[in-house]
mmCIF file of C-alpha atoms in Angstrom:
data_model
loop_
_atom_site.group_PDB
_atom_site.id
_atom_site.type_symbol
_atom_site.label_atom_id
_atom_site.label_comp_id
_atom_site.label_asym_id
_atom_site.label_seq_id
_atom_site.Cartn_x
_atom_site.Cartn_y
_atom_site.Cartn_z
ATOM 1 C CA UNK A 1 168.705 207.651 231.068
ATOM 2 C CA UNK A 2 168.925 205.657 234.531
ATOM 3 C CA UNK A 3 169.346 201.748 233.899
ATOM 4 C CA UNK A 4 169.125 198.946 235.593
ATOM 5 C CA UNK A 5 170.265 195.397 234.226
ATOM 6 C CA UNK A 6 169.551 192.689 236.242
ATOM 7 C CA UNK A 7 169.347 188.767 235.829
ATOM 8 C CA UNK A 8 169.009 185.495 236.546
ATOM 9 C CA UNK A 9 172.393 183.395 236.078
ATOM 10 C CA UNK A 10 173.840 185.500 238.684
ATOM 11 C CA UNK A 11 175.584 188.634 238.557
ATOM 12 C CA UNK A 12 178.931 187.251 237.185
ATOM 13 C CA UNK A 13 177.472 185.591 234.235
ATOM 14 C CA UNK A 14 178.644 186.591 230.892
ATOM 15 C CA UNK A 15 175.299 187.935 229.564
ATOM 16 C CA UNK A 16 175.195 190.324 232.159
ATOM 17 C CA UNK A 17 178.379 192.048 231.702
ATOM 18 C CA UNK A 18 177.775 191.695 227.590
ATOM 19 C CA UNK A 19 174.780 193.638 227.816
ATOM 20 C CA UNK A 20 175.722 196.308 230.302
ATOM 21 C CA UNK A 21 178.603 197.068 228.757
ATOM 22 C CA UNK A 22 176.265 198.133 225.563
ATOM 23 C CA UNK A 23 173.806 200.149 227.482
ATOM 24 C CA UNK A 24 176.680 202.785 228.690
ATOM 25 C CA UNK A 25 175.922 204.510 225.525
ATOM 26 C CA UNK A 26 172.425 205.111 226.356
ATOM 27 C CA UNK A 27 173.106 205.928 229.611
ATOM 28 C CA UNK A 28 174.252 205.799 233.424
ATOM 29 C CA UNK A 29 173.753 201.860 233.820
ATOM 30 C CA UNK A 30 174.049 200.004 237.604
ATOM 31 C CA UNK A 31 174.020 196.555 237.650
ATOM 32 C CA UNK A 32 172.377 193.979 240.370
ATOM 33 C CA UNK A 33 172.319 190.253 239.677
ATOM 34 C CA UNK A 34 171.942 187.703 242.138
ATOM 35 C CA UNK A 35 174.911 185.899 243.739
ATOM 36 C CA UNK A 36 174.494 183.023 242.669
ATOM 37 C CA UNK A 37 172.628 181.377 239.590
ATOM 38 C CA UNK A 38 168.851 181.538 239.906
ATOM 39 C CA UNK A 39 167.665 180.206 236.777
ATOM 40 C CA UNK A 40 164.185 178.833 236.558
ATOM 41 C CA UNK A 41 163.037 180.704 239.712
ATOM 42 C CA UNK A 42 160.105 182.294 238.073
ATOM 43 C CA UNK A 43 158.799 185.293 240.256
ATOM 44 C CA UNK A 44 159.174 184.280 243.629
ATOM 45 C CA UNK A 45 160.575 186.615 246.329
ATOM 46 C CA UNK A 46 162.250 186.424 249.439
ATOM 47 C CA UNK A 47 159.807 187.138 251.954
ATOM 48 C CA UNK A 48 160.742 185.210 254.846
ATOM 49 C CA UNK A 49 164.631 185.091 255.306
ATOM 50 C CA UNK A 50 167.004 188.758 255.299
ATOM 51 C CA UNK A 51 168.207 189.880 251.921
ATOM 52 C CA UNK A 52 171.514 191.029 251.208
ATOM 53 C CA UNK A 53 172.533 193.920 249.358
ATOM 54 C CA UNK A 54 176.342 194.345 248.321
ATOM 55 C CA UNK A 55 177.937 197.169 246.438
ATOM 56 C CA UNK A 56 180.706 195.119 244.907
ATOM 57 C CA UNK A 57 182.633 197.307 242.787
ATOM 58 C CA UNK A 58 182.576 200.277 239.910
ATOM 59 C CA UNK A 59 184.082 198.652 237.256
ATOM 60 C CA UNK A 60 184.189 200.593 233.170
ATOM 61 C CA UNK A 61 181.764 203.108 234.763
ATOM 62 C CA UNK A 62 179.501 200.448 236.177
ATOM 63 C CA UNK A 63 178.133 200.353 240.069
ATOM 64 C CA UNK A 64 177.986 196.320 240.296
ATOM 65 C CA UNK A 65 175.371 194.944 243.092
ATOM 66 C CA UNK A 66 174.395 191.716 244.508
ATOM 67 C CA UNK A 67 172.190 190.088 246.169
ATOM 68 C CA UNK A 68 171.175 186.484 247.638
ATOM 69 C CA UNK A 69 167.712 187.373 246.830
ATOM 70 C CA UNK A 70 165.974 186.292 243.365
ATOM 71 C CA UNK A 71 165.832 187.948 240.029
ATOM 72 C CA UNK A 72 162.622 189.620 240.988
ATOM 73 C CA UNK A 73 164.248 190.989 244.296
ATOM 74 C CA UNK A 74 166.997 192.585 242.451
ATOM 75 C CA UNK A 75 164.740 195.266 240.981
ATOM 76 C CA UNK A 76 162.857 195.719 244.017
ATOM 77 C CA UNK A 77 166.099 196.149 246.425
ATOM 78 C CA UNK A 78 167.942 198.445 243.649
ATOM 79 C CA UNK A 79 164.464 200.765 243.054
ATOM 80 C CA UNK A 80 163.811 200.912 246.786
ATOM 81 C CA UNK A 81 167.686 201.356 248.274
ATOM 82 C CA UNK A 82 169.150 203.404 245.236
ATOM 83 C CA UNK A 83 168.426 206.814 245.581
ATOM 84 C CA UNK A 84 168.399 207.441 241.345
ATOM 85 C CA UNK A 85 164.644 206.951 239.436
ATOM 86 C CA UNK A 86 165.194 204.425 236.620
ATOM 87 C CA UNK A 87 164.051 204.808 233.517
ATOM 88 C CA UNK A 88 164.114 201.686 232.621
ATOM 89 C CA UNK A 89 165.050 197.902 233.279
ATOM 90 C CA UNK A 90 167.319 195.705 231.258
ATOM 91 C CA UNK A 91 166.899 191.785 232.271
ATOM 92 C CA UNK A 92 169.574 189.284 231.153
ATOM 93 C CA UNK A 93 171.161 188.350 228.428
ATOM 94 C CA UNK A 94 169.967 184.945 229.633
ATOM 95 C CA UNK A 95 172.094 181.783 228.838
ATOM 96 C CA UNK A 96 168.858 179.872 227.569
ATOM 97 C CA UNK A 97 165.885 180.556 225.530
ATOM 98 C CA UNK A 98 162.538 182.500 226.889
ATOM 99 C CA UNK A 99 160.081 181.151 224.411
ATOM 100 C CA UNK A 100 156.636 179.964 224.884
ATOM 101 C CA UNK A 101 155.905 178.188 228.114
ATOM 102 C CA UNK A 102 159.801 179.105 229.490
ATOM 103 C CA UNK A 103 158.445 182.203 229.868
ATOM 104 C CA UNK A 104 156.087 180.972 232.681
ATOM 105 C CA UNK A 105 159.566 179.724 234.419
ATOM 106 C CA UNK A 106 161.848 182.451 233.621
ATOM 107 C CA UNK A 107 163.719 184.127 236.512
ATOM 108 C CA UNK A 108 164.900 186.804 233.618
ATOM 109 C CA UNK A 109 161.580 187.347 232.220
ATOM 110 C CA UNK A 110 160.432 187.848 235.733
ATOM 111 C CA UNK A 111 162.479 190.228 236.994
ATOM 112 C CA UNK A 112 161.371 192.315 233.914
ATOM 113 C CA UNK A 113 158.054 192.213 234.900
ATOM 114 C CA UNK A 114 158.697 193.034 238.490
ATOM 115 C CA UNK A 115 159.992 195.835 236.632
ATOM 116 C CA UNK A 116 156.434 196.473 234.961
ATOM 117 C CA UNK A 117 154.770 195.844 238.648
ATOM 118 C CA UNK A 118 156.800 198.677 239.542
ATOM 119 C CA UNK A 119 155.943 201.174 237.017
ATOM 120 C CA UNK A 120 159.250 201.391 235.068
ATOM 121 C CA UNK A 121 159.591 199.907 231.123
ATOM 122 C CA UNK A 122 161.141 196.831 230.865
ATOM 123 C CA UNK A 123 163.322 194.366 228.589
ATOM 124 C CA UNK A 124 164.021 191.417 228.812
ATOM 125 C CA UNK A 125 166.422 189.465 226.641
ATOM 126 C CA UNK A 126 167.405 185.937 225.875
ATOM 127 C CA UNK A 127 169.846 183.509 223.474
ATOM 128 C CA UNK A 128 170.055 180.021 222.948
ATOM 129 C CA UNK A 129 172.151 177.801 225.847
ATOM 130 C CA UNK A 130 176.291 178.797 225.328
ATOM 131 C CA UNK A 131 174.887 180.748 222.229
ATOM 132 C CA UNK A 132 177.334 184.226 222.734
ATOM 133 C CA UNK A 133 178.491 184.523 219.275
ATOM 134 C CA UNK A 134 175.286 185.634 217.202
ATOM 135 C CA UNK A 135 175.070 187.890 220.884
ATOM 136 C CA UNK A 136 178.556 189.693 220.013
ATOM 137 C CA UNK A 137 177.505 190.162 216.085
ATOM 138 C CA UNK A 138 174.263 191.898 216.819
ATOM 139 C CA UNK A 139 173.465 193.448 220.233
ATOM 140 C CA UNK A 140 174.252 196.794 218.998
ATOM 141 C CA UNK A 141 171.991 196.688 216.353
ATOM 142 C CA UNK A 142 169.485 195.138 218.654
ATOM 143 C CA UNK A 143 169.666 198.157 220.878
ATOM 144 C CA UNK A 144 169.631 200.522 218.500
ATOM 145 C CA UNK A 145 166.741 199.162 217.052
ATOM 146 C CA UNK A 146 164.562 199.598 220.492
ATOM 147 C CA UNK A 147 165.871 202.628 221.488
ATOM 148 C CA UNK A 148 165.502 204.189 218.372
ATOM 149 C CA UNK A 149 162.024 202.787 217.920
ATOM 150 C CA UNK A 150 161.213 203.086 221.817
ATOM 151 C CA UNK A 151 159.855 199.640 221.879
ATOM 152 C CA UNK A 152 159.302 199.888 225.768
ATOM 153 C CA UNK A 153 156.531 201.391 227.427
ATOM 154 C CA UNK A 154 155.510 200.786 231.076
ATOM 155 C CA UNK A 155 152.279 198.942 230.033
ATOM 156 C CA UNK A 156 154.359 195.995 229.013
ATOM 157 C CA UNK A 157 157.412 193.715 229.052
ATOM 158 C CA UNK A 158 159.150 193.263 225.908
ATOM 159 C CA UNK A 159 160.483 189.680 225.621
ATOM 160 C CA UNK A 160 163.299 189.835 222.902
ATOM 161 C CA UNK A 161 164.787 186.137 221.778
ATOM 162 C CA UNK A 162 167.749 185.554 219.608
ATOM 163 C CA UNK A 163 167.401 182.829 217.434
ATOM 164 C CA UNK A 164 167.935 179.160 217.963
ATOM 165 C CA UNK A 165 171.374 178.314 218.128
ATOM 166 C CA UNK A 166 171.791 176.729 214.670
ATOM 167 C CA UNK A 167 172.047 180.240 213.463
ATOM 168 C CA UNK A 168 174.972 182.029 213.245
ATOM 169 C CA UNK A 169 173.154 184.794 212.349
ATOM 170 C CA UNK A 170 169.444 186.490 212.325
ATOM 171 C CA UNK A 171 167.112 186.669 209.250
ATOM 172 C CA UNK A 172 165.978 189.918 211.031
ATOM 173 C CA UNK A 173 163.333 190.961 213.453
ATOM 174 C CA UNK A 174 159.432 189.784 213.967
ATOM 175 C CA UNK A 175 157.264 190.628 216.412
ATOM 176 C CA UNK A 176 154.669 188.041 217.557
ATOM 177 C CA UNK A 177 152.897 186.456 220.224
ATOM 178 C CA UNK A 178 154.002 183.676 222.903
ATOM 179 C CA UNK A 179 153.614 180.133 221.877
ATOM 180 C CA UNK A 180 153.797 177.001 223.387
ATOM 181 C CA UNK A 181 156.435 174.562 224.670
ATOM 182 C CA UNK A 182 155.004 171.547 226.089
ATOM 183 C CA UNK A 183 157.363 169.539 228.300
ATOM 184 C CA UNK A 184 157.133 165.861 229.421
ATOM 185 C CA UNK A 185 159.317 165.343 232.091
ATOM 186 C CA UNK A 186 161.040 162.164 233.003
ATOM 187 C CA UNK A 187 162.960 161.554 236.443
ATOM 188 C CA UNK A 188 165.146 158.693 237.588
ATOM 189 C CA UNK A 189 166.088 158.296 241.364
ATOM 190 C CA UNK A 190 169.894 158.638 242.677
ATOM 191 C CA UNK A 191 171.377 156.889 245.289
ATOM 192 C CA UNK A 192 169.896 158.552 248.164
ATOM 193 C CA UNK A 193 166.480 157.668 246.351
ATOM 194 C CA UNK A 194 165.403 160.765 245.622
ATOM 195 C CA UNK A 195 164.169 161.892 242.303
ATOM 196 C CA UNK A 196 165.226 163.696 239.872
ATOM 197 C CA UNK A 197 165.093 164.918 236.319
ATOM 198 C CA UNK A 198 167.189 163.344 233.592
ATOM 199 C CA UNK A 199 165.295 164.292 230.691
ATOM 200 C CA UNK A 200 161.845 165.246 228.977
ATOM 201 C CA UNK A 201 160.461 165.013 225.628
ATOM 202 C CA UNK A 202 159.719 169.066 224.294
ATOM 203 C CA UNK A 203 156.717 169.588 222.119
ATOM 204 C CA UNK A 204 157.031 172.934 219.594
ATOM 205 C CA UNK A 205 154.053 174.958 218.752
ATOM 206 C CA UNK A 206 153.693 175.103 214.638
ATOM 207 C CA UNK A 207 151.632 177.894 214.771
ATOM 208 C CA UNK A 208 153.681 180.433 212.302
ATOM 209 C CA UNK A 209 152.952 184.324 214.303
ATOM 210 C CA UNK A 210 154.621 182.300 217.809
ATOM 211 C CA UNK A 211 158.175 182.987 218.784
ATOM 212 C CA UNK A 212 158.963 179.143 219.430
ATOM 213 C CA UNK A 213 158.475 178.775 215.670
ATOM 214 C CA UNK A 214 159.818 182.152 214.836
ATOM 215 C CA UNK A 215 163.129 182.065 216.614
ATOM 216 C CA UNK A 216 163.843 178.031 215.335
ATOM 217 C CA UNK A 217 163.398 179.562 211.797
ATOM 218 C CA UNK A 218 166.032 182.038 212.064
ATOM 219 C CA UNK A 219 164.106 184.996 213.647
ATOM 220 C CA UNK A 220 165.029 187.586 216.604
ATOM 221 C CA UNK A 221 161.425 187.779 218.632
ATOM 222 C CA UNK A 222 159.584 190.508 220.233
ATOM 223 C CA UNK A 223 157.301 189.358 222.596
ATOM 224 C CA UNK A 224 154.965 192.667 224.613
ATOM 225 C CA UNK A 225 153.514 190.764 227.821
ATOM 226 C CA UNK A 226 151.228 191.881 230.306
ATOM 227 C CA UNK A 227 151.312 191.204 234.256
ATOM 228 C CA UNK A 228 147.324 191.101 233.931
ATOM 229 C CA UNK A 229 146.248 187.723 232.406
ATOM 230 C CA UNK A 230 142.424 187.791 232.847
ATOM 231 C CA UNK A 231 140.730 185.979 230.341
ATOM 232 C CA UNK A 232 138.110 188.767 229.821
ATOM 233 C CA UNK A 233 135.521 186.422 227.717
ATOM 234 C CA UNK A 234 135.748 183.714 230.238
ATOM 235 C CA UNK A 235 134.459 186.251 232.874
ATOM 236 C CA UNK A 236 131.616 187.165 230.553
ATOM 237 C CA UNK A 237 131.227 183.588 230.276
ATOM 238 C CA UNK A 238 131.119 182.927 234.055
ATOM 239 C CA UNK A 239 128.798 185.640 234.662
ATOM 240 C CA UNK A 240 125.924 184.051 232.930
ATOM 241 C CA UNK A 241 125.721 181.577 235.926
ATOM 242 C CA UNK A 242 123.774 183.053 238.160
ATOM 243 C CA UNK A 243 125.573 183.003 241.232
ATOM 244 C CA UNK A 244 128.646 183.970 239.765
ATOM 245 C CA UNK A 245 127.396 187.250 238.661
#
């Protein structure tokens, strides 16, 4: 197999190198992560300044790329520039949660469905903040597990979650839907006056078949998203006004 690994805490981040390190056995693996952290840049794209594109060095087998574009760019520089049809795309291992409502922020989530815009399966996957050591017990299993299950299609991303960091160690595998964070911001102003955040209050969906509750009870999640989100009964709904239809 061709694949890609990509991110969003920038292309030196441990996460990164953990998880493309793994994928050698499954494959020829090439590597392009941002230059510099891009967490929480959901799927924008550089549209109106020049993108870079850096080969940066082989390393254990590895072509390493960069980029000063986004997590979303590095899938659609490396699919357009590199002559080699991927198979699929690896996103991550992200230094931070994707449950819930993160997903909605996630530069690694994302960049795997840039990866789904684009035709190719995709993978995204995510621990808790500075949470490497459950990472190093159980990645290999983890892969195995999709590979050997071929838990990625084209027709989705696959959102995979370690467990909250409290865990040292998984009570297995659940697949489930999204769930909810709700966040309550606060901000405080700095010297200059300007604002910014020092806090917020985090709400946790209860609901038990949600990966926020799944992955703070122990749980590695599985998560198949979409890039369309109609509401289709809505439209229905809408189409009984008359002018609407």
């Amino acid at each position: 197999m061709n694949i890609l690994v990509v991110n969003d805490d920038g292309v030196h981040a441990i996460g990164i190198e953990k998880l493309a390190l793994k994928l050698r056995k499954y494959g020829e693996v090439v590597v392009c992560g941002p230059d510099t952290g891009r967490s929480a840049s959901g799927h924008s794209i550089m549209l109106h300044a020049p993108l870079s594109f850096k080969f940066l060095e082989k390393k254990n087998d590895i072509n390493w790329y960069t980029t000063n574009g986004m997590p979303a760019d590095c899938v659609r520089l490396s699919v357009a520039l590199l002559e080699k049809p991927f198979d699929i795309v690896f996103s991550g291992i992200n230094n931070g949660l994707n449950i819930g409502t993160d997903i909605i922020y996630s530069g690694t989530v994302a960049a795997a469905r840039e990866a789904q815009i684009e035709g190719i399966p995709s993978v995204a996957i995510s621990t808790d903040f500075d949470s490497f050591e459950i990472v190093d017990q159980e990645l290999d299993k983890l892969l195995e597990f999709i590979f050997k299950n071929h838990l990625y299609h084209k027709s989705y991303v696959l959102n995979v979650n370690f467990p909250n960091s409290k865990f040292k160690s998984s009570l297995g595998y659940k697949a489930c839907k999204q769930g909810i964070k709700s966040f309550m911001p606060k901000f405080g102003q700095n010297e200059n006056k300007e604002y910014i955040e020092i806090g917020s209050t985090i709400s946790y969906d209860n609901r038990e078949d949600t990966d926020v509750y799944l992955s703070n009870k122990g749980y590695i999640t599985f998560v198949p998203l979409q890039v369309e989100q109609t509401l289709i009964p809505m439209v229905d709904q809408l189409k009984k006004i008359e002018e609407l239809d």
